[in-house]
Structures are given as structure tokens and as C-alpha cells.
Short mmCIF file of C-alpha atoms in Angstrom, two decimals:
data_model
loop_
_atom_site.label_atom_id
_atom_site.label_comp_id
_atom_site.label_asym_id
_atom_site.label_seq_id
_atom_site.Cartn_x
_atom_site.Cartn_y
_atom_site.Cartn_z
CA MET A 1 0.00 0.00 0.00
CA VAL A 2 1.32 3.45 -0.95
CA LEU A 3 0.42 6.59 0.95
CA VAL A 4 0.28 9.81 -1.13
CA ILE A 5 0.21 12.85 1.14
CA GLY A 6 -0.97 15.96 -0.68
CA ALA A 7 -2.83 13.94 -3.30
CA THR A 8 -5.42 16.64 -3.97
CA GLY A 9 -2.88 18.73 -5.86
CA PHE A 10 -1.98 18.54 -9.53
CA ILE A 11 1.05 16.23 -9.27
CA GLY A 12 -0.65 14.21 -6.56
CA MET A 13 -3.68 13.33 -8.66
CA TYR A 14 -1.59 12.22 -11.62
CA THR A 15 0.61 10.18 -9.28
CA VAL A 16 -2.37 8.45 -7.66
CA ASP A 17 -3.76 7.71 -11.12
CA TYR A 18 -0.47 6.13 -12.24
CA LEU A 19 -0.07 4.07 -9.06
CA LEU A 20 -3.58 2.70 -9.36
CA ARG A 21 -2.93 1.75 -12.97
CA GLN A 22 0.09 -0.24 -11.80
CA GLY A 23 -2.12 -2.24 -9.43
CA GLU A 24 -1.06 -0.47 -6.23
CA SER A 25 -3.43 0.10 -3.33
CA VAL A 26 -3.35 3.82 -2.55
CA ILE A 27 -4.35 5.93 0.42
CA ALA A 28 -4.60 9.54 -0.75
CA THR A 29 -4.67 12.44 1.70
CA GLY A 30 -5.45 16.13 1.39
CA ARG A 31 -7.71 18.88 2.62
CA ASN A 32 -9.98 19.30 -0.40
CA THR A 33 -12.94 16.95 0.04
CA VAL A 34 -14.33 17.64 -3.44
CA ILE A 35 -11.14 16.36 -5.03
CA GLY A 36 -11.11 13.65 -2.37
CA GLU A 37 -14.34 12.32 -3.89
CA LYS A 38 -12.67 12.29 -7.31
CA LEU A 39 -9.75 10.31 -5.88
CA GLU A 40 -12.14 7.79 -4.36
CA ASN A 41 -13.94 7.44 -7.69
CA MET A 42 -10.55 6.71 -9.26
CA GLY A 43 -10.09 3.82 -6.81
CA ALA A 44 -8.06 5.30 -3.96
CA GLU A 45 -9.01 5.54 -0.30
CA PHE A 46 -9.22 9.20 0.72
CA VAL A 47 -8.32 10.53 4.17
CA SER A 48 -8.73 14.20 5.07
CA LEU A 49 -5.41 15.14 6.66
CA ASP A 50 -3.56 18.32 7.65
CA ILE A 51 0.17 17.59 7.98
CA THR A 52 0.61 20.39 10.54
CA ARG A 53 -1.65 18.51 13.00
CA PRO A 54 0.10 15.47 14.58
CA ASP A 55 -3.24 14.06 15.78
CA ASP A 56 -4.45 13.79 12.17
CA PHE A 57 -1.93 11.02 11.55
CA GLU A 58 -3.90 8.76 13.86
CA LYS A 59 -6.35 8.41 10.94
CA LEU A 60 -3.68 6.55 8.96
CA PRO A 61 -2.91 2.82 9.18
CA ASN A 62 -0.32 1.46 11.61
CA GLU A 63 0.89 -1.23 9.22
CA GLY A 64 0.91 -2.29 5.60
CA VAL A 65 2.31 0.96 4.13
CA SER A 66 5.27 0.23 1.84
CA GLY A 67 6.14 3.83 1.07
CA VAL A 68 5.08 7.47 1.27
CA ILE A 69 5.04 10.14 -1.40
CA LEU A 70 5.01 13.56 0.25
CA LEU A 71 3.60 16.31 -1.97
CA ALA A 72 1.79 18.48 0.58
CA GLY A 73 3.35 21.89 1.00
CA LEU A 74 2.99 25.65 0.76
CA LEU A 75 4.18 27.22 -2.51
CA PRO A 76 4.49 30.92 -3.45
CA ALA A 77 2.21 30.30 -6.43
CA ASN A 78 -0.63 29.53 -4.00
CA ILE A 79 -0.35 32.53 -1.69
CA HIS A 80 -3.01 35.18 -2.31
CA ASP A 81 -1.89 38.13 -0.24
CA GLU A 82 -1.03 41.52 -1.72
CA THR A 83 0.00 43.01 1.63
CA GLY A 84 3.64 42.07 1.14
CA ASP A 85 3.70 39.95 4.30
CA GLU A 86 6.58 37.48 4.39
CA HIS A 87 4.67 34.30 5.42
CA ALA A 88 7.94 32.83 6.70
CA ALA A 89 6.24 31.17 9.66
CA ASP A 90 3.63 29.59 7.37
CA TYR A 91 6.32 28.13 5.10
CA PHE A 92 8.12 26.60 8.07
CA LEU A 93 4.96 25.35 9.77
CA ILE A 94 3.76 23.51 6.66
CA ASN A 95 6.95 22.62 4.81
CA VAL A 96 9.25 21.84 7.76
CA ILE A 97 7.10 20.97 10.79
CA GLY A 98 4.65 19.20 8.48
CA THR A 99 7.50 17.13 7.04
CA ILE A 100 8.68 16.26 10.54
CA ASN A 101 5.17 15.07 11.43
CA VAL A 102 5.19 12.81 8.35
CA LEU A 103 8.63 11.45 9.21
CA GLU A 104 7.62 10.76 12.81
CA TYR A 105 4.56 8.85 11.64
CA CYS A 106 6.80 6.80 9.35
CA ARG A 107 9.49 6.22 11.98
CA LYS A 108 6.98 5.04 14.57
CA HIS A 109 5.39 2.58 12.15
CA GLY A 110 8.49 1.22 10.45
CA ILE A 111 7.98 2.90 7.07
CA ARG A 112 11.45 3.48 5.59
CA LYS A 113 10.68 4.89 2.15
CA VAL A 114 9.59 8.51 1.88
CA ILE A 115 9.91 10.60 -1.28
CA GLY A 116 9.38 14.34 -1.07
CA CYS A 117 10.10 17.25 -3.35
CA SER A 118 12.49 20.14 -3.64
CA SER A 119 12.77 23.41 -5.56
CA TYR A 120 15.01 23.89 -8.57
CA SER A 121 15.54 27.43 -7.28
CA ASP A 122 17.93 26.10 -4.63
CA VAL A 123 20.65 26.44 -7.30
CA ALA A 124 19.10 29.36 -9.22
CA LYS A 125 22.26 31.46 -9.06
CA SER A 126 24.19 28.62 -10.75
CA TRP A 127 21.91 28.26 -13.78
CA LYS A 128 23.81 28.43 -17.06
CA LYS A 129 22.95 27.87 -20.69
CA GLY A 130 24.02 24.43 -21.86
CA VAL A 131 25.48 23.36 -18.49
CA ALA A 132 23.67 20.38 -16.93
CA LEU A 133 23.73 20.78 -13.16
CA THR A 134 24.10 17.58 -11.14
CA GLU A 135 22.85 16.82 -7.65
CA GLU A 136 26.36 17.61 -6.39
CA GLU A 137 25.98 21.28 -7.28
CA PRO A 138 26.23 23.33 -4.04
CA ARG A 139 23.15 25.25 -3.02
CA ASN A 140 23.26 28.74 -4.48
CA PHE A 141 19.96 30.59 -4.19
CA ALA A 142 18.68 34.13 -3.83
CA TYR A 143 17.83 35.45 -0.36
CA VAL A 144 15.38 37.97 -1.85
CA GLY A 145 12.13 37.54 -3.76
CA ASP A 146 8.88 35.69 -3.17
CA HIS A 147 10.63 32.30 -3.49
CA ALA A 148 13.41 32.96 -0.98
CA VAL A 149 11.82 31.72 2.25
CA TYR A 150 10.05 28.94 0.35
CA VAL A 151 13.41 27.63 -0.88
CA ILE A 152 14.92 27.98 2.60
CA SER A 153 12.01 26.00 4.08
CA LYS A 154 12.31 23.23 1.46
CA ASN A 155 16.06 23.00 2.04
CA ALA A 156 15.41 22.67 5.78
CA ALA A 157 12.77 19.99 5.19
CA ASN A 158 15.14 17.99 3.00
CA ASP A 159 17.95 18.33 5.55
CA VAL A 160 15.59 16.90 8.18
CA MET A 161 14.85 13.99 5.83
CA GLU A 162 18.58 13.32 5.57
CA HIS A 163 18.80 13.43 9.36
CA TYR A 164 16.15 10.70 9.55
CA ASN A 165 18.11 8.71 6.96
CA GLN A 166 21.28 8.78 9.03
CA GLN A 167 19.75 8.75 12.50
CA PHE A 168 17.04 6.15 11.96
CA GLY A 169 18.12 4.20 8.86
CA MET A 170 15.29 5.50 6.68
CA GLN A 171 15.38 5.71 2.88
CA CYS A 172 14.18 9.25 2.26
CA ALA A 173 14.61 10.93 -1.11
CA TRP A 174 13.41 14.14 -2.70
CA PHE A 175 12.86 15.22 -6.28
CA ARG A 176 14.09 18.60 -7.49
CA PHE A 177 11.38 19.89 -9.83
CA PRO A 178 11.59 22.57 -12.51
CA PRO A 179 8.23 23.74 -13.97
CA VAL A 180 6.00 20.64 -14.22
CA TYR A 181 3.67 20.68 -17.24
CA GLY A 182 0.27 19.04 -17.47
CA VAL A 183 -3.42 19.76 -17.03
CA GLY A 184 -3.98 21.32 -13.63
CA PRO A 185 -4.93 24.41 -11.65
CA HIS A 186 -2.01 26.54 -12.82
CA GLY A 187 -3.58 28.52 -15.66
CA SER A 188 -3.12 31.37 -13.22
CA ILE A 189 -0.55 31.64 -10.43
CA TYR A 190 0.24 34.09 -7.68
CA VAL A 191 3.44 36.14 -7.96
CA ASP A 192 4.21 38.30 -4.93
CA GLY A 193 0.63 37.64 -3.81
CA LYS A 194 -0.98 38.88 -7.02
CA LEU A 195 -2.76 36.63 -9.51
CA TYR A 196 -1.31 36.44 -13.01
CA LYS A 197 -2.12 34.25 -15.97
CA SER A 198 0.75 31.82 -16.61
CA ALA A 199 2.86 32.20 -19.75
CA VAL A 200 1.81 28.79 -21.08
CA GLN A 201 -1.87 29.53 -20.55
CA THR A 202 -1.44 32.88 -22.26
CA PHE A 203 0.29 31.23 -25.24
CA ILE A 204 -2.44 28.57 -25.51
CA GLU A 205 -5.32 31.04 -25.36
CA LYS A 206 -3.74 33.30 -27.95
CA ALA A 207 -3.07 30.35 -30.27
CA GLN A 208 -6.66 29.14 -29.90
CA ASP A 209 -7.95 32.64 -30.77
CA GLY A 210 -5.53 33.13 -33.67
CA GLN A 211 -3.79 36.02 -31.91
CA ASN A 212 -0.08 36.73 -32.18
CA ILE A 213 2.21 35.49 -29.41
CA GLU A 214 4.84 37.80 -27.99
CA ILE A 215 8.23 36.49 -26.90
CA TRP A 216 9.93 38.87 -24.50
CA GLY A 217 13.70 39.16 -24.24
CA ASP A 218 16.04 36.63 -25.83
CA PRO A 219 14.01 34.00 -27.78
CA SER A 220 16.90 31.52 -27.50
CA ILE A 221 16.68 31.28 -23.69
CA GLU A 222 16.62 27.54 -22.96
CA ARG A 223 14.82 25.93 -20.04
CA ASP A 224 14.57 22.37 -18.77
CA ILE A 225 11.00 21.29 -17.97
CA VAL A 226 9.25 18.00 -17.16
CA TYR A 227 5.84 16.48 -17.92
CA VAL A 228 3.64 15.38 -15.05
CA LYS A 229 3.21 11.82 -16.39
CA ASP A 230 6.98 11.34 -16.25
CA VAL A 231 6.96 12.60 -12.66
CA ALA A 232 4.24 10.12 -11.66
CA ARG A 233 6.14 7.24 -13.25
CA ALA A 234 9.37 8.33 -11.55
CA PHE A 235 7.73 8.21 -8.12
CA TYR A 236 6.60 4.64 -8.76
CA MET A 237 10.04 3.54 -9.96
CA ALA A 238 11.82 5.26 -7.08
CA LEU A 239 9.59 3.61 -4.49
CA ASN A 240 10.42 0.22 -5.96
CA SER A 241 14.20 0.58 -5.84
CA GLU A 242 16.46 -0.15 -2.90
CA HIS A 243 18.99 2.32 -4.31
CA THR A 244 16.77 5.42 -4.09
CA TYR A 245 18.31 7.87 -1.63
CA GLY A 246 18.73 11.63 -1.29
CA LEU A 247 18.32 14.35 -3.89
CA TYR A 248 17.33 13.67 -7.52
CA ASN A 249 16.94 16.06 -10.40
CA MET A 250 13.54 15.33 -11.93
CA THR A 251 13.43 17.03 -15.32
CA SER A 252 13.44 16.07 -18.98
CA GLY A 253 17.19 16.65 -19.18
CA MET A 254 16.50 18.58 -22.39
CA GLN A 255 16.38 22.31 -23.04
CA LEU A 256 13.52 24.09 -24.74
CA THR A 257 13.75 27.61 -26.16
CA LEU A 258 10.96 30.14 -25.82
CA GLU A 259 10.76 30.24 -29.61
CA GLU A 260 10.32 26.45 -29.86
CA GLN A 261 7.68 26.59 -27.16
CA ALA A 262 5.65 29.22 -28.99
CA LYS A 263 5.91 27.42 -32.34
CA VAL A 264 4.69 24.10 -30.88
CA ILE A 265 1.77 25.72 -29.04
CA ILE A 266 0.69 27.53 -32.20
CA ASP A 267 0.79 24.25 -34.13
CA VAL A 268 -0.99 22.14 -31.49
CA PHE A 269 -3.58 24.58 -30.16
CA GLY A 270 -4.03 26.98 -33.07
CA HIS A 271 -3.29 25.09 -36.25
CA ASP A 272 -4.37 27.17 -39.29
CA LYS A 273 -5.74 29.97 -37.07
CA GLY A 274 -3.07 32.42 -38.13
CA SER A 275 -1.09 33.10 -34.95
CA LYS A 276 2.40 34.42 -35.49
CA ILE A 277 5.34 35.06 -33.19
CA VAL A 278 6.15 38.67 -32.39
CA TYR A 279 9.62 39.23 -30.96
CA ARG A 280 9.93 41.85 -28.22
CA PRO A 281 13.64 41.90 -27.25
CA GLU A 282 13.21 45.25 -25.49
CA LYS A 283 10.97 43.67 -22.82
CA ALA A 284 12.66 41.97 -19.88
CA ASN A 285 12.52 38.21 -19.35
CA ASN A 286 13.92 37.59 -15.90
CA THR A 287 14.35 33.79 -15.92
CA PRO A 288 17.66 32.66 -17.46
CA SER A 289 18.49 29.34 -19.12
CA PHE A 290 18.82 26.23 -16.97
CA LEU A 291 19.50 22.53 -17.49
CA PHE A 292 19.76 19.54 -15.13
CA SER A 293 21.46 16.17 -15.43
CA MET A 294 19.21 13.09 -15.14
CA GLN A 295 22.03 10.58 -14.73
CA LYS A 296 21.52 9.80 -11.03
CA ALA A 297 17.84 8.84 -11.46
CA LYS A 298 18.79 6.61 -14.38
CA GLU A 299 21.51 4.86 -12.38
CA ASP A 300 19.59 4.43 -9.11
CA PHE A 301 16.12 3.44 -10.28
CA GLY A 302 16.29 3.17 -14.05
CA PHE A 303 14.27 6.27 -14.81
CA GLU A 304 14.50 8.00 -18.16
CA PRO A 305 11.90 10.60 -19.17
CA GLU A 306 9.59 9.63 -22.02
CA PHE A 307 8.31 13.12 -22.78
CA THR A 308 11.49 14.76 -24.05
CA SER A 309 9.81 16.30 -27.10
CA TYR A 310 7.78 19.41 -26.37
CA GLU A 311 5.46 18.59 -29.25
CA THR A 312 4.72 15.14 -27.80
CA MET A 313 4.18 16.74 -24.42
CA MET A 314 1.77 19.37 -25.70
CA ARG A 315 -0.21 16.93 -27.85
CA ASP A 316 -0.73 14.75 -24.79
CA TYR A 317 -1.55 17.86 -22.76
CA LYS A 318 -4.25 18.78 -25.28
CA ALA A 319 -5.64 15.24 -25.28
CA GLU A 320 -5.83 15.28 -21.48
CA LEU A 321 -7.49 18.68 -21.56
CA ASP A 322 -10.03 17.57 -24.15
CA SER A 323 -10.83 14.41 -22.15
CA ASP A 324 -12.38 16.53 -19.36
CA ARG A 325 -11.22 13.98 -16.79
CA TRP A 326 -9.27 16.61 -14.84
CA ASN A 327 -11.97 19.29 -14.77
CA VAL A 328 -12.03 19.15 -10.98
CA LEU A 329 -8.44 20.43 -10.99
CA ILE A 330 -8.96 23.33 -13.37
CA ASN A 331 -9.09 26.82 -11.86
CA ARG A 332 -8.05 25.80 -8.39
CA HIS A 333 -4.69 25.95 -6.65
CA GLU A 334 -2.84 23.14 -4.97
CA GLU A 335 -3.33 22.72 -1.27
#
């Protein structure tokens, strides 16, 4: 039996879906009971759980859990607050104390395998075009911006997981995610507490309407992304390996330019509707190129991403969107 904590979010639902398709029994937790019903209809057992409340873990089984996937957490993209408040305490309560509560539940009940997640921004100041960063890259992140305390809290949570590895012989690991693509509640995200439409959603809507798509800054900026179905499969493979341990890059290992992204979206979502690319080099684009090595995941649990072509990714994205099976996720933000 696999326990997915934070299953009511975007990655969580896809992960539960994949695990069930592999014949696993799944207990899915979260705080959104509407999505909980969807998870139960998919075949999982749903438990309403808040990871900041130790007593909530008494709802979970004392035996029979082979591994835990920990996806619950507080992200900047989910914080709606235009006051400029820091929310540092909230990040630590949910992302650090919540992680400790999960680890204590696992320790007390003999569950060794826990896989969490990490932020690719922990090495943001080391990002370079064409240079694949490995898991050995030292942390090098910004101490300013709306992601700063989030990254600090995730680093602390992962350090606590390593403590439990060494102190209690557990097998904790965590995936370092770049932007994860797939149908979900991220058509709009919060930046510094204000709601903005995401770049991908903007591109898609413009392509569907036959409007031109603007590319700001350098169109050759290259970024490493990953598709949610690859992430779900990676969790399953990692849980089933005795070599899984510590930090793993979880990306496609391939770089995609802004220009390529726009061209594919126009072809997939706006074929023959007349959209063209308009280059706006005078407008700032603040995210530089980045690339991550996938060698460690390949060596330790045999994972290689299947969705390395952006066209393949977007065609599957469109098919998932058209299927309507994820409607419950659309226009909501992860817990």
C-alpha cells in the first residue's frame, strides 16, 4: 500500500492515477474533500489530513504501508496576499514541521521509504545555458524575492529527511522539480501575492484565438521542464528501488527555447488559425536558461523521461485537456 500525502494537488492526482494503474493500493490524503471524492472514484481511499496537526496522523494505518510520497506543502504560487507579508512562519509550519510530522509517523510505524520534493531554485544562481547541473551542485539561491523563504524552508525539510536517513536508517529521497507541465490548476498563479495568468496559458489562449504570441527578451533562452506523467512514473520507480536515496533532479534533461515553445503551441492549439510570433527583445525576461542532469535517477532506479519532445508533451496535454477527466483540478490551486 502506498500513501500519497498531498494527493489533492496537480502532481498528486496524476501520481495516484499512475499508481492505481500499476495495481497499487493507494491511500490519498489532502484537505480538499471535493477532489477527495474524485480520488475515491478513481479507486483510492481518501483521508482528510492536515500535515501540521500530529493528531491527524492517527487516521492513517499502523501497518501495511510500503512507502510514502510527500507532496503536501505551501508554494508561493498559492499565496493570495497583496500586503507584502513574508509568510515565513507559514512556510516553516507547513513545509518543515509538516514534514517532521510525516517522518515521525513513518518512523513510529516502520515505514522506511519517503519521497518528497524540492525546488530547482535552490541552485538558481548557478543556472547556465548548456550546463547540466548535477545533484552535487552546491546550493546557491537568492535570499530575496517571493521564493526565498520557500526555498529555505524546502532545504530545511530535506535536511531533516537526511537526518532521519542517518539517525534512523530510513530511505528518504526528494525530487528537485523545474516547472511541471500538465493539465492542472495553474492557468493562473500568484506572484508576490498577485494573480497572473501563466505564460503557457497565455500562449495557448492566444493560439486558440488566432492572436499573435509575444516572446519577450532573448528567444533563444533555454529551459529544462518536465511532464507530469513522467513525474508520476518516476515516483513509482523510485519507491520500488532499494537504491533510491537523497536528492534527484527530476526534469526532462533537455532544453527548450521560448521560440520552440511558442511554435509548438501555435501548431498544437491553433493550427491554421493564423497566430504568429512577435519578438519583443526590449521587454525583460527575468528567468535565465537552466539545465539539469538526469544521470543519477537513471543509475539508481532506471528512470528516463519519455516526454522529451515538447510537441509530444503538448499533444498529450491537449488530449488530457479535451478528455475533461481533470476538470475538478482546473481553476483551483494546490493545497
